[in-house]
Coordinates of C-alpha atoms and ligand atoms in Angstrom, one line a residue:
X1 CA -13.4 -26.7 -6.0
X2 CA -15.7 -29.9 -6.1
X3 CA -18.3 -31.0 -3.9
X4 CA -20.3 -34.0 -4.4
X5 CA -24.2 -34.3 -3.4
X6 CA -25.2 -38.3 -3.8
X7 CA -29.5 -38.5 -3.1
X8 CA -29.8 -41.1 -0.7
X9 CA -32.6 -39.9 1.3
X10 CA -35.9 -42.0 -0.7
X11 CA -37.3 -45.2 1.0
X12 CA -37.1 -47.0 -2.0
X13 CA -40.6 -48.9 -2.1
X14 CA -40.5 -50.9 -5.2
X15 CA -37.8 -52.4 -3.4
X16 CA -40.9 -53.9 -1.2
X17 CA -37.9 -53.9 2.0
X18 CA -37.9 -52.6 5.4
X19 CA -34.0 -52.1 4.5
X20 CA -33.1 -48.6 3.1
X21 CA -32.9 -49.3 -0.6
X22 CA -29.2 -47.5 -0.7
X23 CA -28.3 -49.9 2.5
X24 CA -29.0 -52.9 -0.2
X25 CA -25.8 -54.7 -1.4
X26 CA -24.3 -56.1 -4.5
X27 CA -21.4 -57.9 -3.6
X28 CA -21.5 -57.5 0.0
X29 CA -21.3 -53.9 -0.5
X30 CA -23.9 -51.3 0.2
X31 CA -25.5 -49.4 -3.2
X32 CA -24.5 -46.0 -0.8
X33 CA -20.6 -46.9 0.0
X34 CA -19.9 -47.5 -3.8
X35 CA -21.5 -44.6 -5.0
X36 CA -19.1 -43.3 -2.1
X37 CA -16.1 -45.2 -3.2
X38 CA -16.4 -44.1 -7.1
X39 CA -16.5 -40.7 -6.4
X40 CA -13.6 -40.1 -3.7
X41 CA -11.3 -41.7 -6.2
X42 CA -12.1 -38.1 -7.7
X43 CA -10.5 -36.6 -4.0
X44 CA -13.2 -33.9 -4.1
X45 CA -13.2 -31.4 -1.2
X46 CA -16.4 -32.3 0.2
X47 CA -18.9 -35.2 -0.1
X48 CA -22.5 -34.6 1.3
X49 CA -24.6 -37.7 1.5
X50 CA -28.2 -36.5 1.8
X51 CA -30.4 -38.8 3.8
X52 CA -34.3 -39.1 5.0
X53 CA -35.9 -42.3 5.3
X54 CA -34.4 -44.2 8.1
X55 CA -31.1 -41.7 8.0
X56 CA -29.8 -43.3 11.6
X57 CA -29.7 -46.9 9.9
X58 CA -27.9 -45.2 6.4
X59 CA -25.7 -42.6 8.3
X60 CA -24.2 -45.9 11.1
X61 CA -23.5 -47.5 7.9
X62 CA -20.4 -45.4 6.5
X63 CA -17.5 -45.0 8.6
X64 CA -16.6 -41.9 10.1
X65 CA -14.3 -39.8 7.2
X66 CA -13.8 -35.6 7.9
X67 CA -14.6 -35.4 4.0
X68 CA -18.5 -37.1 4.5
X69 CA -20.9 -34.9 6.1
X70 CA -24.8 -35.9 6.0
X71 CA -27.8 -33.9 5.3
X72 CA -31.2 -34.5 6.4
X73 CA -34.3 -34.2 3.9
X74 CA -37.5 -34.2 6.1
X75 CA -40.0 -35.1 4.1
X76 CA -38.8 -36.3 0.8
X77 CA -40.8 -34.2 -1.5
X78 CA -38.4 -35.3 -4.7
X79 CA -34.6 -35.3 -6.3
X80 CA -34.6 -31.4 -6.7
X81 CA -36.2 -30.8 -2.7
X82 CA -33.5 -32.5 -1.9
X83 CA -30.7 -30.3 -3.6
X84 CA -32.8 -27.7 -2.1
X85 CA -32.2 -29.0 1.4
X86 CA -28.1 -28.8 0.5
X87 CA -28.4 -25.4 -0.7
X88 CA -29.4 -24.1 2.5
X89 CA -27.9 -26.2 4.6
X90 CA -24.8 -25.3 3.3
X91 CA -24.0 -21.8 2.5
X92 CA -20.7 -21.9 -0.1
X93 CA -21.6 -22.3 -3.2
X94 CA -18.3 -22.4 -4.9
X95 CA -17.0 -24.6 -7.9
X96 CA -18.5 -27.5 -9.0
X97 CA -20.9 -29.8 -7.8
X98 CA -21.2 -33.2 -8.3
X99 CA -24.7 -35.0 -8.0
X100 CA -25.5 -38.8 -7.9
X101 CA -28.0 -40.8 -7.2
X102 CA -27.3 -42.9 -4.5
X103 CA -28.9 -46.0 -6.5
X104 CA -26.6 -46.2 -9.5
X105 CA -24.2 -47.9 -7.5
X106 CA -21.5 -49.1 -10.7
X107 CA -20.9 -45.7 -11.8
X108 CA -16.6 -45.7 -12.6
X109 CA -14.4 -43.5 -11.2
X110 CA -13.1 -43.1 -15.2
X111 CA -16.6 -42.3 -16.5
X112 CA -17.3 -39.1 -13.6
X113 CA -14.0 -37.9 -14.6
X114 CA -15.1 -37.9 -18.0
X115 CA -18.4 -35.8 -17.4
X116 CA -16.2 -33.4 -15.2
X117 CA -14.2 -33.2 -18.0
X118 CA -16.4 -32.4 -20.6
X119 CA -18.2 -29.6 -18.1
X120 CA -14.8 -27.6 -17.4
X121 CA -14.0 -27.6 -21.1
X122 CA -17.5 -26.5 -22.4
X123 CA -17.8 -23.8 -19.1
X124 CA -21.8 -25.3 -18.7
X125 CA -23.9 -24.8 -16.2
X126 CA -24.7 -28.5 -15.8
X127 CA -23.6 -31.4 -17.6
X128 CA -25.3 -34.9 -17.3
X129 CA -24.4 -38.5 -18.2
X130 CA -26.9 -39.9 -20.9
X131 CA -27.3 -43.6 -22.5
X132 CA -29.0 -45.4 -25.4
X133 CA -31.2 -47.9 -23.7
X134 CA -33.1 -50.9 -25.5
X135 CA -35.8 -50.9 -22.8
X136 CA -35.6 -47.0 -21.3
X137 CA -38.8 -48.3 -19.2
X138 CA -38.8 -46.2 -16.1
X139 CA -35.9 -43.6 -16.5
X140 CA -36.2 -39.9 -17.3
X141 CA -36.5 -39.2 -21.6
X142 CA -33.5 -36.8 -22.5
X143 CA -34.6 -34.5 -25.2
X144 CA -31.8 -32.8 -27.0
X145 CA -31.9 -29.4 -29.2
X146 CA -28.6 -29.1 -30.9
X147 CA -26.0 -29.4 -28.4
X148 CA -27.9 -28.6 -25.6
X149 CA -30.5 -30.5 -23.3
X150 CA -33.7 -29.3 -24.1
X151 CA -35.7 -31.1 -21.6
X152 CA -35.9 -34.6 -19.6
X153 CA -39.6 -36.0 -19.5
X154 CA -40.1 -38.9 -16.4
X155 CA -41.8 -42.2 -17.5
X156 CA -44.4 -41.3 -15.3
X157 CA -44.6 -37.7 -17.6
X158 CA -44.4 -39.2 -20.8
X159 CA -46.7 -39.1 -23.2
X160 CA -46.8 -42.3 -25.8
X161 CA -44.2 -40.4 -28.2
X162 CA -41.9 -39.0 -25.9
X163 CA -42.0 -43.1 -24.5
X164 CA -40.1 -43.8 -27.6
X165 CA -37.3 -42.1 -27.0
X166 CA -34.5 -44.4 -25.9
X167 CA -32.1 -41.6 -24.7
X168 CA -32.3 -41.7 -20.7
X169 CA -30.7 -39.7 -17.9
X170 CA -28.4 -41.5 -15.9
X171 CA -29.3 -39.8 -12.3
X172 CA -25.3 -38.3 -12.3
X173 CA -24.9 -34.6 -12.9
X174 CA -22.2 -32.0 -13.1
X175 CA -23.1 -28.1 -12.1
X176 CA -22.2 -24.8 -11.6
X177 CA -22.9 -24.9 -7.7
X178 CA -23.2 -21.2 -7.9
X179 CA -26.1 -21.0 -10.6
X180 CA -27.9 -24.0 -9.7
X181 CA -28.5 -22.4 -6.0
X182 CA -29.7 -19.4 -8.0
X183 CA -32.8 -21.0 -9.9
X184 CA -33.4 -24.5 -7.2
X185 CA -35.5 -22.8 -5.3
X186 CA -37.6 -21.6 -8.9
X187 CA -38.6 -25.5 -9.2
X188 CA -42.0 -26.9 -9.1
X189 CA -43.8 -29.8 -8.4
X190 CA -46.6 -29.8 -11.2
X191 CA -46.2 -33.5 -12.6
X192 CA -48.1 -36.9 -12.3
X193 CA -45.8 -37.5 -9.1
X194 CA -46.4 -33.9 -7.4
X195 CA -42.4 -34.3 -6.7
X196 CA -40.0 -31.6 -7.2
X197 CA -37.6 -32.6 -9.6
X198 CA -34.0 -32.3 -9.8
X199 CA -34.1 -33.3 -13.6
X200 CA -36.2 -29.7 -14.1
X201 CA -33.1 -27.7 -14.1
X202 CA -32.0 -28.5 -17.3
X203 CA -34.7 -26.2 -19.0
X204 CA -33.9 -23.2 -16.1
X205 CA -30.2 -23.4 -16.6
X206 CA -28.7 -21.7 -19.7
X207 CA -25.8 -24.0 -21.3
X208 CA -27.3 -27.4 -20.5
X209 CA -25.2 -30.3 -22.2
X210 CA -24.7 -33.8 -22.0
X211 CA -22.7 -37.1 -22.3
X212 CA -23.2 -40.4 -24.1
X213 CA -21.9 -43.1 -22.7
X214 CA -22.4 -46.8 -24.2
X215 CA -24.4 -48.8 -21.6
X216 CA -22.0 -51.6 -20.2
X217 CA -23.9 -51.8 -17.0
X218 CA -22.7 -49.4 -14.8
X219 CA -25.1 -46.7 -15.6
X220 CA -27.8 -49.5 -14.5
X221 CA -30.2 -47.7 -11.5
X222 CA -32.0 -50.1 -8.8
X223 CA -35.3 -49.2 -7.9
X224 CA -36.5 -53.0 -7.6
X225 CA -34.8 -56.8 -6.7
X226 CA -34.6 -57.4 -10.4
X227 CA -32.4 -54.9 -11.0
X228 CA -30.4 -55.5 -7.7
X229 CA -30.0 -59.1 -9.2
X230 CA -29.1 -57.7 -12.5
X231 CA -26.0 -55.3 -10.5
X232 CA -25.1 -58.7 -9.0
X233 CA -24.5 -60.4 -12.0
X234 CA -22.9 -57.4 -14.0
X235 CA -20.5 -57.4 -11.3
X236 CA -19.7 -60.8 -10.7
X237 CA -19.1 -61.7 -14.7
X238 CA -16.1 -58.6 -14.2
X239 CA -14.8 -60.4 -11.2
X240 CA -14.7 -63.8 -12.4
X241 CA -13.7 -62.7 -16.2
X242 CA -10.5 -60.9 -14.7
X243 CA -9.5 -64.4 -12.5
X244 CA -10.2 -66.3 -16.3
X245 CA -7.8 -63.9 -17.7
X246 CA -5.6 -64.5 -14.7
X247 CA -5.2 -68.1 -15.4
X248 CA -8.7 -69.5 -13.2
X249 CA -11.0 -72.1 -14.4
X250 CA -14.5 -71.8 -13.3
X251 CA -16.3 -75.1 -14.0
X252 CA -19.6 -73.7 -13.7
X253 CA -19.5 -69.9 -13.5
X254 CA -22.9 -68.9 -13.2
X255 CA -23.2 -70.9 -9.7
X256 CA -20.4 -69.3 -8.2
X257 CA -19.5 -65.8 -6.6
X258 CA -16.5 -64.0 -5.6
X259 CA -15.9 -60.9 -3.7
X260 CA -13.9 -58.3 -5.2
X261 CA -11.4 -58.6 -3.0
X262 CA -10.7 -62.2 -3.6
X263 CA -7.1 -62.9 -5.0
X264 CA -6.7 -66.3 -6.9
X265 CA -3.7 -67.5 -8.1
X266 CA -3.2 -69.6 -11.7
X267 CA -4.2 -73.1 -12.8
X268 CA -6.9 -72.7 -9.6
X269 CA -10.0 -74.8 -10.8
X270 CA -13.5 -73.7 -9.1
X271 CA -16.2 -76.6 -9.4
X272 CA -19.8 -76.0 -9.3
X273 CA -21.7 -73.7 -6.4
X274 CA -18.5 -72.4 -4.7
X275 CA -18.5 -68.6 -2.9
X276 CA -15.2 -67.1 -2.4
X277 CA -16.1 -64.0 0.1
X278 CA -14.1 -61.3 2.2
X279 CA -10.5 -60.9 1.4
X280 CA -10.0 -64.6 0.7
X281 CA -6.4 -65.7 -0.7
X282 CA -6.6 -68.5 -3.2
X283 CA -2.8 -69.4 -4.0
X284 CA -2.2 -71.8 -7.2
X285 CA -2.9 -75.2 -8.0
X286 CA -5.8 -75.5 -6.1
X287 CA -9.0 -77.4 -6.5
X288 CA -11.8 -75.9 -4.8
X289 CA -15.2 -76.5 -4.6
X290 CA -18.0 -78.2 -5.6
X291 CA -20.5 -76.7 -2.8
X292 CA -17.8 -74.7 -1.3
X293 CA -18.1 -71.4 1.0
X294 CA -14.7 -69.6 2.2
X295 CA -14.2 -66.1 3.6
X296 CA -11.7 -64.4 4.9
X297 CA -9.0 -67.0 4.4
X298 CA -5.8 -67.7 2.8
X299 CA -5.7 -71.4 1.2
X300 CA -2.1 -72.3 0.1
X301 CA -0.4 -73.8 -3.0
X302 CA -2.1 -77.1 -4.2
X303 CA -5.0 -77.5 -1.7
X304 CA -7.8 -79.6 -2.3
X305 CA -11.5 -78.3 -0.2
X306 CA -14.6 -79.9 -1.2
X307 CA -17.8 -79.5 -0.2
X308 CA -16.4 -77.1 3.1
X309 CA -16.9 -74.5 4.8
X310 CA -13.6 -72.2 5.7
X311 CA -14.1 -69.2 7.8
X312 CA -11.3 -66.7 9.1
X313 CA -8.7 -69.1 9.0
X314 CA -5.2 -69.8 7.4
X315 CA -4.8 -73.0 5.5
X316 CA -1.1 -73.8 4.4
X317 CA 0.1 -75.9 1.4
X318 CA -0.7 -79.4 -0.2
X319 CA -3.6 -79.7 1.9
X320 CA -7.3 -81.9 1.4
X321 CA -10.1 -80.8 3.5
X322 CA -13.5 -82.6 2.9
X323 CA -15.8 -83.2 1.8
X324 CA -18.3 -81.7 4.5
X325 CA -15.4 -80.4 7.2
X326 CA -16.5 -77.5 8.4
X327 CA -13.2 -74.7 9.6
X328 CA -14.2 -71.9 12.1
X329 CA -12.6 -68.8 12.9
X330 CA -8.9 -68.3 13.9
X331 CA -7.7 -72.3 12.8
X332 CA -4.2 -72.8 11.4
X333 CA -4.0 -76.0 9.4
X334 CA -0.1 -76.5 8.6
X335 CA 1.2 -77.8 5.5
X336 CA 0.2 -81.5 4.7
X337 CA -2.4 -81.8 7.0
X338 CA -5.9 -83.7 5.9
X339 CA -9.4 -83.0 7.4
X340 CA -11.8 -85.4 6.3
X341 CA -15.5 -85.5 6.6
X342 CA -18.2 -84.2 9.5
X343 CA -14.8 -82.6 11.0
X344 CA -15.6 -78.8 12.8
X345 CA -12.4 -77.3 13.3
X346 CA -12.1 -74.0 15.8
X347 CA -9.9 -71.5 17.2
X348 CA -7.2 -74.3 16.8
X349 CA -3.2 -75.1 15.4
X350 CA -2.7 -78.4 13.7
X351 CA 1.1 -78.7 12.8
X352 CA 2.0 -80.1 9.7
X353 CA 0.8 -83.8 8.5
X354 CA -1.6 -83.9 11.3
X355 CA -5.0 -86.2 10.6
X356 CA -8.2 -85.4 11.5
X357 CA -9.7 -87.9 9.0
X358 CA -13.4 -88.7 10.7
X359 CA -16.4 -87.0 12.6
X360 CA -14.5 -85.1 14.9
X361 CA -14.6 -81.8 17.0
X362 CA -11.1 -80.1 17.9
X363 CA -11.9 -76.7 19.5
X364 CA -9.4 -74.3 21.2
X365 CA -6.5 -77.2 20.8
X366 CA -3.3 -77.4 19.6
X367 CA -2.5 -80.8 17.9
X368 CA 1.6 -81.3 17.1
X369 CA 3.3 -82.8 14.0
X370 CA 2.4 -85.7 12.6
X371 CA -0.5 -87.0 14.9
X372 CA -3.0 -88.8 14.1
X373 CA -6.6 -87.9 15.5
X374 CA -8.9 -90.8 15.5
X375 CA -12.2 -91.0 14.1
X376 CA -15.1 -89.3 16.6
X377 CA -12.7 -87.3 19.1
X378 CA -14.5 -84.5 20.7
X379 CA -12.4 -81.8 22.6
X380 CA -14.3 -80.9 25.7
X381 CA -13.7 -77.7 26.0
X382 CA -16.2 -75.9 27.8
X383 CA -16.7 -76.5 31.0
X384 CA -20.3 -74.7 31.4
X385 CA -18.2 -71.4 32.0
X386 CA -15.1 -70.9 30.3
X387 CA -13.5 -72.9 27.1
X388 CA -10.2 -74.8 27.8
X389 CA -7.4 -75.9 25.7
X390 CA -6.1 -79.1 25.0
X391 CA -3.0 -79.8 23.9
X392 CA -1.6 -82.9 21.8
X393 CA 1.9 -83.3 21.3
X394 CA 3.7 -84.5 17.6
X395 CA 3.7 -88.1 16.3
X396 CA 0.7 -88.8 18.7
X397 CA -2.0 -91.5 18.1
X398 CA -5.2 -90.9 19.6
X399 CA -7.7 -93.4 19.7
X400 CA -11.4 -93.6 18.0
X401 CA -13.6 -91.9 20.0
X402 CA -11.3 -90.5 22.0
X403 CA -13.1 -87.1 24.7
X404 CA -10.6 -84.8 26.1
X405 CA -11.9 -83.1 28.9
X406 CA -10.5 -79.8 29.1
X407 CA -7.9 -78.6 30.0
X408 CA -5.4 -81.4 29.1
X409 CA -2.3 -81.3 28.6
X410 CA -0.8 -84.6 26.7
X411 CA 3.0 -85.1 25.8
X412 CA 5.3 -86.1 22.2
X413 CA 3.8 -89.5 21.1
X414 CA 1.6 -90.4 23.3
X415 CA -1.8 -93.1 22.7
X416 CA -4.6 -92.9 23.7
X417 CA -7.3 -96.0 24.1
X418 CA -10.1 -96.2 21.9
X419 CA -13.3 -95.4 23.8
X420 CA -11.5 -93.1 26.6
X421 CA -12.5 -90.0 28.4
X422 CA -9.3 -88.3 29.3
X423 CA -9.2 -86.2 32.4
X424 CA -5.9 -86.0 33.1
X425 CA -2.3 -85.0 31.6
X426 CA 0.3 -87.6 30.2
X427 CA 3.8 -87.9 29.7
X428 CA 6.1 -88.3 26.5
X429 CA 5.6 -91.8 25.1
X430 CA 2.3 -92.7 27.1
X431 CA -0.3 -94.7 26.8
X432 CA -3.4 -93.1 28.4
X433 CA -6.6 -95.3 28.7
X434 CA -9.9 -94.5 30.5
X435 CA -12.6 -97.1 30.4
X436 CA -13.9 -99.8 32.2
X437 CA -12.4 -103.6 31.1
X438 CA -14.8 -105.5 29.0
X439 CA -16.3 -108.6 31.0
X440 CA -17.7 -111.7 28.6
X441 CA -20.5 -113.8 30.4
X442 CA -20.6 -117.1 29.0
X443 CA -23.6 -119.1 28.3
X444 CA -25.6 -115.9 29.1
X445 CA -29.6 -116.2 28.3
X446 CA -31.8 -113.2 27.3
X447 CA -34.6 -113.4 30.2
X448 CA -37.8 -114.3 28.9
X449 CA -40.5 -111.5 29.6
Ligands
UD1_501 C1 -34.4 -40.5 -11.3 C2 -34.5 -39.4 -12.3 C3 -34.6 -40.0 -13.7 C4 -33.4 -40.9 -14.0 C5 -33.2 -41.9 -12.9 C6 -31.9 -42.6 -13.1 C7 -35.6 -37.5 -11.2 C8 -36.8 -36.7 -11.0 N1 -35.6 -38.5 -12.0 O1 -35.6 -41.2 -11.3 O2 -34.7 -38.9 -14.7 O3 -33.6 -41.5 -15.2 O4 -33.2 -41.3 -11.6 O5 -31.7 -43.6 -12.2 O6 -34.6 -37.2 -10.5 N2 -34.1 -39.3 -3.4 C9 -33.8 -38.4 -2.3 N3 -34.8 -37.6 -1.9 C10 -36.1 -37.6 -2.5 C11 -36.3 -38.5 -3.6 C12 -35.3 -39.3 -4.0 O7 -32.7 -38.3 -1.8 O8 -36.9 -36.8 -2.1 C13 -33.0 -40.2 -3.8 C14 -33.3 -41.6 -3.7 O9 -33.0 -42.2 -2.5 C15 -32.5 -42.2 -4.9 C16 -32.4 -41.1 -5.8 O10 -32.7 -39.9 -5.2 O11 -31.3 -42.7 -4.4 C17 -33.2 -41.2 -7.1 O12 -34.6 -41.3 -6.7 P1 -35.6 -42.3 -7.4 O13 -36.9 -42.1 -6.8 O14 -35.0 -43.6 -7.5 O15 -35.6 -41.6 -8.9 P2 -36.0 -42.3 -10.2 O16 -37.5 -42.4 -10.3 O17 -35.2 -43.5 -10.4
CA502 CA1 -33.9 -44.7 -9.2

């Protein structure tokens, strides 16, 4: 049987945040659900999360799942009061469990099997994940005697010697449930932090062992913005080294992000400053980007998007968009289509070759095949209560400056007057004008004030 514990309960002050640290993110994820996400790749039986500061705000954050049940620390008195907490919380002690920080949010799947691993073979009472690290500033010291753990020192603990060891505790252990509730409760709190320490039951459990693992990052823990920022980055290199490998070219890598999620397909170049968030779809031969921000959206074959915006939207092939267009939720630009600059787009079809080439708003419309949408059209289409559609059938030309007032209903190739306000519906193969006819006065004198 194996349960996991993951320590989420601390406020995290060097964080300096009114946010929980664990309800940080790194990728648009939360520290918490990816702790969460490595360990029930491992399909354990149970998964307590163990919460304190602000444990309303951390528990809303994680969906509902049978497996995830949440245990309050009141007051936070340190890692091992909070494995205290569990063990009377919860009265089975069976099998193995499984304790994490809730801050060491890139811990693999692959690496926690390992230390399982390694803990059934050897029949310990807990096994813990160590690393070699150049600068160990701030993590516990592991001391080793033979094969065993002899003890972990904190920083805080350390005397100038013991600061020289580079061999740290990762925050991830492996015990025997059923012996660590025997001697938890044994734990003091007689260090420079007056905290009870989880890290303690190393010397009070017999057959104490351990696990190197080379530091590639994911043992990194966040107690403060810089090493939130570092997370980021480790992250975001993997993401956007898998899409290089994949047959992506990132002009200038270090400006861009992309969600894990994100799928891009080959010969895709990425220019400068460009964010690819959500479960976007990039297909191949596209150009996007510079100063680029898409989420949730799927871009087709051989697109060109420049200096946009694309939210929640679906964005067909062979299509140029920008610079500066800006695509709202639930739009579908069809194949061929071009949206040029100062263009917002929303809640809105635009079958395939359709123009909107020039400082335009199209809201809650539908705009048919092949029509041409002059520069500065503005769909109306709120009326102070409700939105209205308009709808604009194929081959239709529609004039500079064009206001539809909706809702408005216009037929197949209809053309509209530059300058109009158009109230009403028109017919197949229209002309619909609204505006007043100019009048020239000759000879006409400015008044002299
Ligand atoms: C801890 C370890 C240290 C290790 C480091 C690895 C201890 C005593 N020290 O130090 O050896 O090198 O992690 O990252 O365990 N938490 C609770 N309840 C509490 C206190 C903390 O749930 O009462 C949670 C925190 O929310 C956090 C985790 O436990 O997610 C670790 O606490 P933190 O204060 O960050 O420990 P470190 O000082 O980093
Ligand atoms: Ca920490």
């Amino acid at each position: 049987m194996l349960s996991v514990a993951i320590l989420a309960a601390g406020k995290g002050t060097r964080m300096e945040s009114s946010l929980p640290k664990v309800l940080h993110k790194i990728s648009g994820k939360s520290l918490l659900q990816r702790v969460i996400d490595s360990c029930v790749t491992l399909n354990p039986d149970q998964i307590f999360v163990i919460i304190g500061h602000k444990s309303k705000e951390v528990e809303e954050s994680i969906p509902n799942d049978k497996k995830i049940h949440f245990v309050i620390q009141e007051p936070q008195l340190g890692t091992g009061h909070a494995i205290q907490v569990l063990c009377r919380e919860v009265k089975k002690h069976k099998g193995k469990l499984l304790v994490l920080n809730g801050d060491v949010p890139l811990i693999k799947s692959a690496t926690l099997k390992k230390l399982i691993l390694l803990h059934d073979s050897k029949n310990a009472d807990v096994s813990l994940i160590t690393t070699k690290k150049k600068n160990p500033h701030g993590y516990g010291r592991v001391f080793l005697k033979g094969d065993t753990i002899d003890r972990i020192v904190e920083e805080k603990d350390c005397n100038n010697q013991e600061k020289e060891n580079l061999l740290i505790n990762a925050g991830i252990y492996c015990f025997n449930w059923d012996n660590l509730s025997k001697k938890i409760n044994t734990l003091e709190s007689n260090n420079n932090q007056k905290e009870i320490y989880l890290t303690d039951t190393v010397s009070l459990l017999k057959n104490s062992l351990s696990i190197e693992i080379e530091d590639n990052g994911e043992l990194q823990g966040i107690n403060n913005r810089i090493q939130l920022s570092k997370c980021e980055e480790t992250i975001q290199n993997s993401i956007k080294e898998k899409h290089m490998l994949n047959g992506v070219t990132f002009i200038n890598k270090a400006s861009c992000s992309i969600s894990e999620e994100a799928e891009i397909g080959k010969d895709v170049t990425i220019e400068a400053n460009t964010h690819i968030r959500g479960s976007t779809k990039i297909n191949s031969n596209c150009f996007i980007g510079p100063n680029t921000f898409i989420e949730n959206s799927n871009v087709g074959i051989n697109c060109e998007i420049s200096n946009s915006t694309v939210y929640d939207s679906q964005i067909m092939d062979h299509i140029k968009i920008g610079p500066y267009s800006h695509i709202r939720p639930k739009s579908q630009i069809s194949s061929y289509s071009k949206i040029g600059n100062f263009v917002e787009i929303k809640n809105s079809q635009l079958e395939e070759e359709s123009k909107v080439n020039h400082l335009s708003y199209i809201g809650d419309s539908y705009i048919g095949r092949s029509t041409n949408i002059g520069a500065g059209t503005i769909t109306a289409n709120f009326d102070g209560h409700e939105k209205h559609q308009t709808k604009i059938g194929k081959n239709s030309s529609i004039g500079a400056n064009t206001v539809f007032v909706a809702p408005i209903n216009l037929g197949e190739s209809v053309t509209t007057g530059a300058g109009s306000v158009i109230t009403k519906d028109s017919k197949d193969n229209s002309l619909a004008i609204s505006r007043t006819k100019q009048i020239n006065i000759e000879n006409w004198k400015k008044k002299k004030s």
